[in-house]
Amino acid sequence: MSGYRDLHVYVEELERHGKLIRISSEINKDTELMPLVRLQFRGLPEEERKAFLFENVTDSNGRRYAMPVLVGALAASRDIYCLGMQCEAGQLLEKWTQAQLHPIPPRLVEKGPVHEVVLQGDELLKEGQGLDRIPIPISTPGFDCAPYTTMSHWITRDPETGLRNLGNYRGHLKSSTRLGIFVIPTQDVGLHWQKCRQQGKPLQAALILGCPPHLSYTAVAKLPGLDELSVAGALAGEPVELVRCKTVDLEVPAWAEIVVEGNITTEYVEPEAPFGEFVGFIGERRFNPYFEVSCITHRRDAIYGAILSQFPPSESSKIRQMAYEPVLYKHLRHHANIDGVLDVAFHESGGAWHYIVIQLKKTNPSQPMQALNTAVGFDPTIGKIFVAVDETVDPRDPEAVNWALCYFMQPHRDMLVVQGRTGFLDHSGSPQGETDIFPFPSGNSALLIDATRKWPYPPISLPRKDLMEHAMKLWEREGLPPLRLKSPWHGYNLGKWSEELEEEAEMALRGDYFKTGEKLAQQRRRVE
Amino acid sequence: MSGYRDLHVYVEELERHGKLIRISSEINKDTELMPLVRLQFRGLPEEERKAFLFENVTDSNGRRYAMPVLVGALAASRDIYCLGMQCEAGQLLEKWTQAQLHPIPPRLVEKGPVHEVVLQGDELLKEGQGLDRIPIPISTPGFDCAPYTTMSHWITRDPETGLRNLGNYRGHLKSSTRLGIFVIPTQDVGLHWQKCRQQGKPLQAALILGCPPHLSYTAVAKLPGLDELSVAGALAGEPVELVRCKTVDLEVPAWAEIVVEGNITTEYVEPEAPFGEFVGFIGERRFNPYFEVSCITHRRDAIYGAILSQFPPSESSKIRQMAYEPVLYKHLRHHANIDGVLDVAFHESGGAWHYIVIQLKKTNPSQPMQALNTAVGFDPTIGKIFVAVDETVDPRDPEAVNWALCYFMQPHRDMLVVQGRTGFLDHSGSPQGETDIFPFPSGNSALLIDATRKWPYPPISLPRKDLMEHAMKLWEREGLPPLRLKSPWHGYNLGKWSEELEEEAEMALRGDYFKTGEKLAQQRRRVE
């Protein structure tokens, strides 16, 4: 197997699978484009969501852009994500785990399509050149103060260790040669920036706008201690090809669409944002570094790609969900060694961030709480509600999880509140909102709930499997509408059932229930 | 307005609205009937669910029944329930509240269709007569030990006060003249039974099988201190017509389909159940009273009606949901006087029993906790998870509620665990399961969560309303698939937003975002 060479090959694949909508009518990138794609996230079931390719993009001043805009291509749905990952949904956990365990380092090559067009120096300042060439849409029109880059992968290097990082951070478009960047101190780019600041020099950076999907998927994943480009290579099954940048000492994917090179100042900060955030609220303005462009390179036929984020579910929460689930799964299974863990579900309703369900077939009774404690310890910013469920409960179905909360746990016995949490983008901690990330004195909190079954229960109250299967044939015979069955769709034993009851149920199917009635009459007792 | 005269008129109404599926093929009531209807509860969206009328019913011994079987007619979906209630969904809370506040007592009449056929004495014992005439299906084939009546409304009278009760309790078919009955001590029928036992006499009862829907809806509601028949009259807008029974001192609806008269012994109990329960598990066998039939009366063209219960969602959880929501709403608004309460949602995922969401537009900050405390105090058996949400959160959408849990509350601050709860049908309290209803020493517990917003937040991160409305026109122009929009579908202010930011957002829509970029550059600060 080999990965998609570039975004173009992948777009063809999306189209072949009926997952791409081409819009050839004129669309205003700042007022129309994102609202149109947004509708499918508020109004269609996930499996009907598509990627959109806008081929005729304009802005409010009537400008036309040569580049088309692609939205939703990475993760408008789980199906699309699987196309990008080149595997079935059931293989995702294992594919991610193997790629982390066996990374393939990138390979340096002499040249690549990303250098077909090179713009630097005064060229960047000409009308409609520089960042202005690129049709960057407004994500949350009516609230955002500017267009932001969103499929926006930054490569920086640790000035002490030389280790590279590839991370996805928004870029606030401020001029044709300047982007604001939200540098989070605890993330790699924040650490690199701090170290450069201490050394009194700017942080060199290359911004990748559009590239093969496996690179994007690793850019948004949490991969502590790993080189994202090497994990991306492992996902693709072959090394990522890199070329040297023109004006900074960094390498970038040879088959990227657009690369912006430059320096992130460490001397000054300026106000950045507001920008609609994935948690469901507009992110607040704060002082942040900015990036000064020294060079833009791109393919002649470059596609500009954007990720639809903001209120969940969104492309951003889907991509985060698909990337975080395998990372936490691997942590629980391989590092904490909890062999009962079957699945991890980051619910998109919480932005694939704060509502996390762990499914176990527990091999000892302490595993659910062990898994919950390990999960809450994984990252102080990720997760507010953690629920452990059994193998009989679908961890991705909020109604199934709520059913488990109702009937498999007691709040006074099976819950734990953990304080000392950091509230990234969480306004609920204090009236100061998202900037007060550790409200005095003990921070934010999380809730751990063990909603696994503690002892035998009677069977699930649905008809027996063979009878439901027979009913499906009748259903078809009667020409009734197509079914999408949810789990569970038949009854089964949960440990508390007897041979006698099974025999009586069998007799009832044969119409012999009055015999059981007679037997029960024999067992009559006088009321005390 | 007047109510449906009988079940026949209502079935015609269902058919007129495309809500009835007639099955004319032969169907085995014990192995095929309920599994077929069940499929729609596991495999179709709620709005596609229908009532089923089986016109050609047989059993495993090849017997044919004269009566057709109707399932799902009361509450296969909210739409069907609204047809039965003769109002729009938005009017349900108020219609129920008014009926409770202004009941209309029933009226005694001389005769009614329910007495067209009368069977008593030895006739009941003939082959295929007695209860055997009635095509009672097995609800959970493969687990239930017999057919059970389910649209099964019992009329009894308090032997001391003479007050009547109409309640829905299953009947376990044990012989052609004997039904087991699950008598719950805390319910009215249990109190009546206890009092008769103390007086050394049996409890007279009339079992109504099939009647106009407003009677069924009140039979399953919690209406403490009210005469259900009078509330049913108020729902219908006219008195319920009653006729005297033939062999017991009770009155029954003249337009019922079938009535079974008899006595519930207070001297003996015998094993009853298993029966698939609405919480999702098979209800366990226990010692219970039984009902000895003295007379069966029915219409010549009687329809036998059954309610599909068991694993939620089911018709039973829908009917309970629709009946309990207005009762708790009325309690919170009218008796506890919490004027901020807007809506109450009993989630079907918890069997419309243990997961309850209260929506408020709070008029003071203590209202959410007051509402939660009042709700948990309403009934010691009902509710394990109680969540309060704002008017901006859809209380019926589990994903919207989970989003509120993630971003509007802190577990250490906004939660309360309440012990001393009774665990009706809840196996999670103790290894003894559902029979240990108050595990030693402090019973079961409930969790109250205030997930309302405590202070101003930035706006919802979705495009502004006018832009989303414009996008809907584009969506239609491009011929994209029909939308069912979920709330919220556009951004709006939650109190933390400034005129300056609004102006910048407006400028960005005009393409003037570089002006804002310049302004922000002027506010640059040196890094400390």
JSON list of N, CA and C in Angstrom, two decimals, chain B residues 4-9 67 109 111-117 151-155 166 206-216 229 240-245 251-261 296-305:
[
{"chain": "B", "resi": 4, "resn": "TYR", "atom": "N", "xyz": [-62.23, 11.11, 20.75]},
{"chain": "B", "resi": 4, "resn": "TYR", "atom": "CA", "xyz": [-62.55, 9.94, 19.94]},
{"chain": "B", "resi": 4, "resn": "TYR", "atom": "C", "xyz": [-63.58, 9.11, 20.71]},
{"chain": "B", "resi": 5, "resn": "ARG", "atom": "N", "xyz": [-64.67, 8.74, 20.04]},
{"chain": "B", "resi": 5, "resn": "ARG", "atom": "CA", "xyz": [-65.71, 7.97, 20.72]},
{"chain": "B", "resi": 5, "resn": "ARG", "atom": "C", "xyz": [-65.15, 6.63, 21.19]},
{"chain": "B", "resi": 6, "resn": "ASP", "atom": "N", "xyz": [-64.37, 5.99, 20.30]},
{"chain": "B", "resi": 6, "resn": "ASP", "atom": "CA", "xyz": [-63.83, 4.67, 20.64]},
{"chain": "B", "resi": 6, "resn": "ASP", "atom": "C", "xyz": [-62.53, 4.44, 19.88]},
{"chain": "B", "resi": 7, "resn": "LEU", "atom": "N", "xyz": [-61.94, 3.27, 20.11]},
{"chain": "B", "resi": 7, "resn": "LEU", "atom": "CA", "xyz": [-60.67, 2.94, 19.47]},
{"chain": "B", "resi": 7, "resn": "LEU", "atom": "C", "xyz": [-60.81, 2.84, 17.96]},
{"chain": "B", "resi": 8, "resn": "HIS", "atom": "N", "xyz": [-62.00, 2.43, 17.49]},
{"chain": "B", "resi": 8, "resn": "HIS", "atom": "CA", "xyz": [-62.24, 2.27, 16.05]},
{"chain": "B", "resi": 8, "resn": "HIS", "atom": "C", "xyz": [-62.11, 3.59, 15.31]},
{"chain": "B", "resi": 9, "resn": "VAL", "atom": "N", "xyz": [-62.73, 4.62, 15.87]},
{"chain": "B", "resi": 9, "resn": "VAL", "atom": "CA", "xyz": [-62.67, 5.95, 15.25]},
{"chain": "B", "resi": 9, "resn": "VAL", "atom": "C", "xyz": [-61.21, 6.43, 15.20]},
{"chain": "B", "resi": 67, "resn": "MET", "atom": "N", "xyz": [-60.49, -11.64, 16.71]},
{"chain": "B", "resi": 67, "resn": "MET", "atom": "CA", "xyz": [-60.14, -10.23, 16.94]},
{"chain": "B", "resi": 67, "resn": "MET", "atom": "C", "xyz": [-58.80, -9.88, 16.29]},
{"chain": "B", "resi": 109, "resn": "VAL", "atom": "N", "xyz": [-74.21, 5.72, 32.14]},
{"chain": "B", "resi": 109, "resn": "VAL", "atom": "CA", "xyz": [-75.27, 5.50, 31.13]},
{"chain": "B", "resi": 109, "resn": "VAL", "atom": "C", "xyz": [-75.81, 4.07, 31.29]},
{"chain": "B", "resi": 111, "resn": "LYS", "atom": "N", "xyz": [-76.45, 1.61, 28.90]},
{"chain": "B", "resi": 111, "resn": "LYS", "atom": "CA", "xyz": [-75.83, 0.51, 28.18]},
{"chain": "B", "resi": 111, "resn": "LYS", "atom": "C", "xyz": [-74.76, 1.01, 27.21]},
{"chain": "B", "resi": 112, "resn": "GLY", "atom": "N", "xyz": [-73.93, 0.10, 26.77]},
{"chain": "B", "resi": 112, "resn": "GLY", "atom": "CA", "xyz": [-72.87, 0.50, 25.85]},
{"chain": "B", "resi": 112, "resn": "GLY", "atom": "C", "xyz": [-72.40, -0.70, 25.05]},
{"chain": "B", "resi": 113, "resn": "PRO", "atom": "N", "xyz": [-71.69, -0.44, 23.94]},
{"chain": "B", "resi": 113, "resn": "PRO", "atom": "CA", "xyz": [-71.24, -1.51, 23.05]},
{"chain": "B", "resi": 113, "resn": "PRO", "atom": "C", "xyz": [-70.39, -2.56, 23.75]},
{"chain": "B", "resi": 114, "resn": "VAL", "atom": "N", "xyz": [-69.70, -2.17, 24.85]},
{"chain": "B", "resi": 114, "resn": "VAL", "atom": "CA", "xyz": [-68.84, -3.14, 25.53]},
{"chain": "B", "resi": 114, "resn": "VAL", "atom": "C", "xyz": [-69.63, -4.34, 26.05]},
{"chain": "B", "resi": 115, "resn": "HIS", "atom": "N", "xyz": [-70.94, -4.19, 26.13]},
{"chain": "B", "resi": 115, "resn": "HIS", "atom": "CA", "xyz": [-71.77, -5.30, 26.61]},
{"chain": "B", "resi": 115, "resn": "HIS", "atom": "C", "xyz": [-72.46, -6.06, 25.47]},
{"chain": "B", "resi": 116, "resn": "GLU", "atom": "N", "xyz": [-72.04, -5.84, 24.24]},
{"chain": "B", "resi": 116, "resn": "GLU", "atom": "CA", "xyz": [-72.66, -6.56, 23.11]},
{"chain": "B", "resi": 116, "resn": "GLU", "atom": "C", "xyz": [-72.49, -8.08, 23.26]},
{"chain": "B", "resi": 117, "resn": "VAL", "atom": "N", "xyz": [-71.35, -8.52, 23.74]},
{"chain": "B", "resi": 117, "resn": "VAL", "atom": "CA", "xyz": [-71.12, -9.94, 24.00]},
{"chain": "B", "resi": 117, "resn": "VAL", "atom": "C", "xyz": [-70.83, -10.09, 25.50]},
{"chain": "B", "resi": 151, "resn": "MET", "atom": "N", "xyz": [-51.85, -3.26, 27.18]},
{"chain": "B", "resi": 151, "resn": "MET", "atom": "CA", "xyz": [-52.77, -2.11, 27.17]},
{"chain": "B", "resi": 151, "resn": "MET", "atom": "C", "xyz": [-53.90, -2.55, 28.10]},
{"chain": "B", "resi": 152, "resn": "SER", "atom": "N", "xyz": [-53.62, -2.46, 29.38]},
{"chain": "B", "resi": 152, "resn": "SER", "atom": "CA", "xyz": [-54.23, -3.31, 30.38]},
{"chain": "B", "resi": 152, "resn": "SER", "atom": "C", "xyz": [-54.54, -2.44, 31.60]},
{"chain": "B", "resi": 153, "resn": "HIS", "atom": "N", "xyz": [-55.73, -1.78, 31.50]},
{"chain": "B", "resi": 153, "resn": "HIS", "atom": "CA", "xyz": [-56.06, -0.76, 32.50]},
{"chain": "B", "resi": 153, "resn": "HIS", "atom": "C", "xyz": [-57.01, -1.37, 33.55]},
{"chain": "B", "resi": 154, "resn": "TRP", "atom": "N", "xyz": [-56.60, -1.34, 34.80]},
{"chain": "B", "resi": 154, "resn": "TRP", "atom": "CA", "xyz": [-57.38, -1.92, 35.88]},
{"chain": "B", "resi": 154, "resn": "TRP", "atom": "C", "xyz": [-58.14, -0.83, 36.62]},
{"chain": "B", "resi": 155, "resn": "ILE", "atom": "N", "xyz": [-59.43, -1.10, 36.82]},
{"chain": "B", "resi": 155, "resn": "ILE", "atom": "CA", "xyz": [-60.22, -0.23, 37.69]},
{"chain": "B", "resi": 155, "resn": "ILE", "atom": "C", "xyz": [-60.46, -0.95, 39.00]},
{"chain": "B", "resi": 166, "resn": "LEU", "atom": "N", "xyz": [-57.77, 4.14, 38.15]},
{"chain": "B", "resi": 166, "resn": "LEU", "atom": "CA", "xyz": [-57.56, 3.53, 36.83]},
{"chain": "B", "resi": 166, "resn": "LEU", "atom": "C", "xyz": [-56.06, 3.50, 36.62]},
{"chain": "B", "resi": 206, "resn": "ALA", "atom": "N", "xyz": [-61.97, -4.54, 37.51]},
{"chain": "B", "resi": 206, "resn": "ALA", "atom": "CA", "xyz": [-62.39, -4.65, 36.10]},
{"chain": "B", "resi": 206, "resn": "ALA", "atom": "C", "xyz": [-61.17, -4.29, 35.26]},
{"chain": "B", "resi": 207, "resn": "LEU", "atom": "N", "xyz": [-60.87, -5.17, 34.32]},
{"chain": "B", "resi": 207, "resn": "LEU", "atom": "CA", "xyz": [-59.70, -4.96, 33.47]},
{"chain": "B", "resi": 207, "resn": "LEU", "atom": "C", "xyz": [-60.20, -4.48, 32.10]},
{"chain": "B", "resi": 208, "resn": "ILE", "atom": "N", "xyz": [-59.80, -3.26, 31.74]},
{"chain": "B", "resi": 208, "resn": "ILE", "atom": "CA", "xyz": [-60.20, -2.68, 30.45]},
{"chain": "B", "resi": 208, "resn": "ILE", "atom": "C", "xyz": [-59.13, -3.01, 29.43]},
{"chain": "B", "resi": 209, "resn": "LEU", "atom": "N", "xyz": [-59.51, -3.73, 28.38]},
{"chain": "B", "resi": 209, "resn": "LEU", "atom": "CA", "xyz": [-58.57, -4.03, 27.29]},
{"chain": "B", "resi": 209, "resn": "LEU", "atom": "C", "xyz": [-59.04, -3.31, 26.04]},
{"chain": "B", "resi": 210, "resn": "GLY", "atom": "N", "xyz": [-58.46, -2.14, 25.80]},
{"chain": "B", "resi": 210, "resn": "GLY", "atom": "CA", "xyz": [-58.85, -1.37, 24.62]},
{"chain": "B", "resi": 210, "resn": "GLY", "atom": "C", "xyz": [-59.94, -0.38, 24.92]},
{"chain": "B", "resi": 211, "resn": "CYS", "atom": "N", "xyz": [-59.69, 0.89, 24.62]},
{"chain": "B", "resi": 211, "resn": "CYS", "atom": "CA", "xyz": [-60.64, 1.97, 24.90]},
{"chain": "B", "resi": 211, "resn": "CYS", "atom": "C", "xyz": [-60.14, 3.21, 24.16]},
{"chain": "B", "resi": 212, "resn": "PRO", "atom": "N", "xyz": [-60.89, 4.31, 24.18]},
{"chain": "B", "resi": 212, "resn": "PRO", "atom": "CA", "xyz": [-60.40, 5.51, 23.50]},
{"chain": "B", "resi": 212, "resn": "PRO", "atom": "C", "xyz": [-59.07, 5.97, 24.10]},
{"chain": "B", "resi": 213, "resn": "PRO", "atom": "N", "xyz": [-58.19, 6.59, 23.28]},
{"chain": "B", "resi": 213, "resn": "PRO", "atom": "CA", "xyz": [-56.83, 6.84, 23.75]},
{"chain": "B", "resi": 213, "resn": "PRO", "atom": "C", "xyz": [-56.72, 7.74, 24.97]},
{"chain": "B", "resi": 214, "resn": "HIS", "atom": "N", "xyz": [-57.61, 8.72, 25.14]},
{"chain": "B", "resi": 214, "resn": "HIS", "atom": "CA", "xyz": [-57.42, 9.62, 26.29]},
{"chain": "B", "resi": 214, "resn": "HIS", "atom": "C", "xyz": [-57.52, 8.86, 27.61]},
{"chain": "B", "resi": 215, "resn": "LEU", "atom": "N", "xyz": [-58.32, 7.78, 27.63]},
{"chain": "B", "resi": 215, "resn": "LEU", "atom": "CA", "xyz": [-58.40, 6.95, 28.84]},
{"chain": "B", "resi": 215, "resn": "LEU", "atom": "C", "xyz": [-57.07, 6.22, 29.08]},
{"chain": "B", "resi": 216, "resn": "SER", "atom": "N", "xyz": [-56.48, 5.73, 28.00]},
{"chain": "B", "resi": 216, "resn": "SER", "atom": "CA", "xyz": [-55.20, 5.03, 28.15]},
{"chain": "B", "resi": 216, "resn": "SER", "atom": "C", "xyz": [-54.12, 5.98, 28.63]},
{"chain": "B", "resi": 229, "resn": "LEU", "atom": "N", "xyz": [-60.40, 8.99, 35.49]},
{"chain": "B", "resi": 229, "resn": "LEU", "atom": "CA", "xyz": [-61.51, 9.06, 34.53]},
{"chain": "B", "resi": 229, "resn": "LEU", "atom": "C", "xyz": [-61.98, 10.50, 34.34]},
{"chain": "B", "resi": 240, "resn": "VAL", "atom": "N", "xyz": [-66.58, 11.00, 30.33]},
{"chain": "B", "resi": 240, "resn": "VAL", "atom": "CA", "xyz": [-66.45, 9.60, 29.90]},
{"chain": "B", "resi": 240, "resn": "VAL", "atom": "C", "xyz": [-67.75, 8.88, 30.26]},
{"chain": "B", "resi": 241, "resn": "GLU", "atom": "N", "xyz": [-68.33, 8.17, 29.31]},
{"chain": "B", "resi": 241, "resn": "GLU", "atom": "CA", "xyz": [-69.56, 7.43, 29.59]},
{"chain": "B", "resi": 241, "resn": "GLU", "atom": "C", "xyz": [-69.22, 6.08, 30.21]},
{"chain": "B", "resi": 242, "resn": "LEU", "atom": "N", "xyz": [-69.88, 5.78, 31.34]},
{"chain": "B", "resi": 242, "resn": "LEU", "atom": "CA", "xyz": [-69.62, 4.52, 32.05]},
{"chain": "B", "resi": 242, "resn": "LEU", "atom": "C", "xyz": [-70.87, 3.65, 32.08]},
{"chain": "B", "resi": 243, "resn": "VAL", "atom": "N", "xyz": [-70.67, 2.34, 32.08]},
{"chain": "B", "resi": 243, "resn": "VAL", "atom": "CA", "xyz": [-71.77, 1.39, 32.35]},
{"chain": "B", "resi": 243, "resn": "VAL", "atom": "C", "xyz": [-71.39, 0.54, 33.57]},
{"chain": "B", "resi": 244, "resn": "ARG", "atom": "N", "xyz": [-72.43, 0.03, 34.25]},
{"chain": "B", "resi": 244, "resn": "ARG", "atom": "CA", "xyz": [-72.18, -0.83, 35.40]},
{"chain": "B", "resi": 244, "resn": "ARG", "atom": "C", "xyz": [-71.69, -2.19, 34.94]},
{"chain": "B", "resi": 245, "resn": "CYS", "atom": "N", "xyz": [-70.76, -2.77, 35.71]},
{"chain": "B", "resi": 245, "resn": "CYS", "atom": "CA", "xyz": [-70.28, -4.12, 35.41]},
{"chain": "B", "resi": 245, "resn": "CYS", "atom": "C", "xyz": [-71.38, -5.15, 35.70]},
{"chain": "B", "resi": 251, "resn": "GLU", "atom": "N", "xyz": [-67.82, 0.46, 37.67]},
{"chain": "B", "resi": 251, "resn": "GLU", "atom": "CA", "xyz": [-68.29, 0.96, 36.38]},
{"chain": "B", "resi": 251, "resn": "GLU", "atom": "C", "xyz": [-67.11, 0.99, 35.42]},
{"chain": "B", "resi": 252, "resn": "VAL", "atom": "N", "xyz": [-67.42, 0.77, 34.15]},
{"chain": "B", "resi": 252, "resn": "VAL", "atom": "CA", "xyz": [-66.36, 0.74, 33.13]},
{"chain": "B", "resi": 252, "resn": "VAL", "atom": "C", "xyz": [-66.80, 1.57, 31.93]},
{"chain": "B", "resi": 253, "resn": "PRO", "atom": "N", "xyz": [-65.84, 2.02, 31.11]},
{"chain": "B", "resi": 253, "resn": "PRO", "atom": "CA", "xyz": [-66.19, 2.83, 29.94]},
{"chain": "B", "resi": 253, "resn": "PRO", "atom": "C", "xyz": [-67.11, 2.08, 28.98]},
{"chain": "B", "resi": 254, "resn": "ALA", "atom": "N", "xyz": [-68.20, 2.71, 28.62]},
{"chain": "B", "resi": 254, "resn": "ALA", "atom": "CA", "xyz": [-69.21, 2.08, 27.76]},
{"chain": "B", "resi": 254, "resn": "ALA", "atom": "C", "xyz": [-68.66, 1.75, 26.38]},
{"chain": "B", "resi": 255, "resn": "TRP", "atom": "N", "xyz": [-67.66, 2.53, 25.93]},
{"chain": "B", "resi": 255, "resn": "TRP", "atom": "CA", "xyz": [-67.12, 2.35, 24.58]},
{"chain": "B", "resi": 255, "resn": "TRP", "atom": "C", "xyz": [-65.80, 1.61, 24.58]},
{"chain": "B", "resi": 256, "resn": "ALA", "atom": "N", "xyz": [-65.52, 0.88, 25.67]},
{"chain": "B", "resi": 256, "resn": "ALA", "atom": "CA", "xyz": [-64.32, 0.04, 25.69]},
{"chain": "B", "resi": 256, "resn": "ALA", "atom": "C", "xyz": [-64.48, -1.11, 24.70]},
{"chain": "B", "resi": 257, "resn": "GLU", "atom": "N", "xyz": [-63.37, -1.74, 24.36]},
{"chain": "B", "resi": 257, "resn": "GLU", "atom": "CA", "xyz": [-63.42, -2.88, 23.44]},
{"chain": "B", "resi": 257, "resn": "GLU", "atom": "C", "xyz": [-63.76, -4.16, 24.20]},
{"chain": "B", "resi": 258, "resn": "ILE", "atom": "N", "xyz": [-63.02, -4.44, 25.27]},
{"chain": "B", "resi": 258, "resn": "ILE", "atom": "CA", "xyz": [-63.15, -5.67, 26.04]},
{"chain": "B", "resi": 258, "resn": "ILE", "atom": "C", "xyz": [-63.05, -5.29, 27.52]},
{"chain": "B", "resi": 259, "resn": "VAL", "atom": "N", "xyz": [-63.89, -5.92, 28.36]},
{"chain": "B", "resi": 259, "resn": "VAL", "atom": "CA", "xyz": [-63.73, -5.75, 29.80]},
{"chain": "B", "resi": 259, "resn": "VAL", "atom": "C", "xyz": [-63.73, -7.13, 30.45]},
{"chain": "B", "resi": 260, "resn": "VAL", "atom": "N", "xyz": [-62.78, -7.34, 31.34]},
{"chain": "B", "resi": 260, "resn": "VAL", "atom": "CA", "xyz": [-62.72, -8.60, 32.09]},
{"chain": "B", "resi": 260, "resn": "VAL", "atom": "C", "xyz": [-63.02, -8.25, 33.54]},
{"chain": "B", "resi": 261, "resn": "GLU", "atom": "N", "xyz": [-64.06, -8.88, 34.10]},
{"chain": "B", "resi": 261, "resn": "GLU", "atom": "CA", "xyz": [-64.45, -8.62, 35.48]},
{"chain": "B", "resi": 261, "resn": "GLU", "atom": "C", "xyz": [-63.98, -9.77, 36.36]},
{"chain": "B", "resi": 296, "resn": "ILE", "atom": "N", "xyz": [-66.54, -11.91, 31.12]},
{"chain": "B", "resi": 296, "resn": "ILE", "atom": "CA", "xyz": [-65.86, -11.17, 30.05]},
{"chain": "B", "resi": 296, "resn": "ILE", "atom": "C", "xyz": [-66.93, -10.56, 29.18]},
{"chain": "B", "resi": 297, "resn": "THR", "atom": "N", "xyz": [-66.82, -9.26, 28.92]},
{"chain": "B", "resi": 297, "resn": "THR", "atom": "CA", "xyz": [-67.75, -8.63, 27.97]},
{"chain": "B", "resi": 297, "resn": "THR", "atom": "C", "xyz": [-66.92, -7.97, 26.89]},
{"chain": "B", "resi": 298, "resn": "HIS", "atom": "N", "xyz": [-67.47, -7.91, 25.68]},
{"chain": "B", "resi": 298, "resn": "HIS", "atom": "CA", "xyz": [-66.75, -7.19, 24.62]},
{"chain": "B", "resi": 298, "resn": "HIS", "atom": "C", "xyz": [-67.67, -6.79, 23.49]},
{"chain": "B", "resi": 299, "resn": "ARG", "atom": "N", "xyz": [-67.19, -5.88, 22.68]},
{"chain": "B", "resi": 299, "resn": "ARG", "atom": "CA", "xyz": [-67.91, -5.49, 21.47]},
{"chain": "B", "resi": 299, "resn": "ARG", "atom": "C", "xyz": [-67.87, -6.64, 20.48]},
{"chain": "B", "resi": 300, "resn": "ARG", "atom": "N", "xyz": [-68.85, -6.67, 19.59]},
{"chain": "B", "resi": 300, "resn": "ARG", "atom": "CA", "xyz": [-68.84, -7.72, 18.56]},
{"chain": "B", "resi": 300, "resn": "ARG", "atom": "C", "xyz": [-67.62, -7.60, 17.66]},
{"chain": "B", "resi": 301, "resn": "ASP", "atom": "N", "xyz": [-67.23, -6.34, 17.37]},
{"chain": "B", "resi": 301, "resn": "ASP", "atom": "CA", "xyz": [-66.09, -6.11, 16.47]},
{"chain": "B", "resi": 301, "resn": "ASP", "atom": "C", "xyz": [-64.84, -5.70, 17.24]},
{"chain": "B", "resi": 302, "resn": "ALA", "atom": "N", "xyz": [-64.69, -6.26, 18.45]},
{"chain": "B", "resi": 302, "resn": "ALA", "atom": "CA", "xyz": [-63.60, -5.79, 19.33]},
{"chain": "B", "resi": 302, "resn": "ALA", "atom": "C", "xyz": [-62.22, -5.90, 18.68]},
{"chain": "B", "resi": 303, "resn": "ILE", "atom": "N", "xyz": [-61.42, -4.87, 18.94]},
{"chain": "B", "resi": 303, "resn": "ILE", "atom": "CA", "xyz": [-60.00, -4.88, 18.59]},
{"chain": "B", "resi": 303, "resn": "ILE", "atom": "C", "xyz": [-59.24, -5.15, 19.89]},
{"chain": "B", "resi": 304, "resn": "TYR", "atom": "N", "xyz": [-58.27, -6.06, 19.84]},
{"chain": "B", "resi": 304, "resn": "TYR", "atom": "CA", "xyz": [-57.41, -6.23, 21.01]},
{"chain": "B", "resi": 304, "resn": "TYR", "atom": "C", "xyz": [-56.18, -5.32, 20.84]},
{"chain": "B", "resi": 305, "resn": "GLY", "atom": "N", "xyz": [-55.94, -4.46, 21.83]},
{"chain": "B", "resi": 305, "resn": "GLY", "atom": "CA", "xyz": [-54.82, -3.51, 21.76]},
{"chain": "B", "resi": 305, "resn": "GLY", "atom": "C", "xyz": [-53.70, -3.93, 22.68]}
]
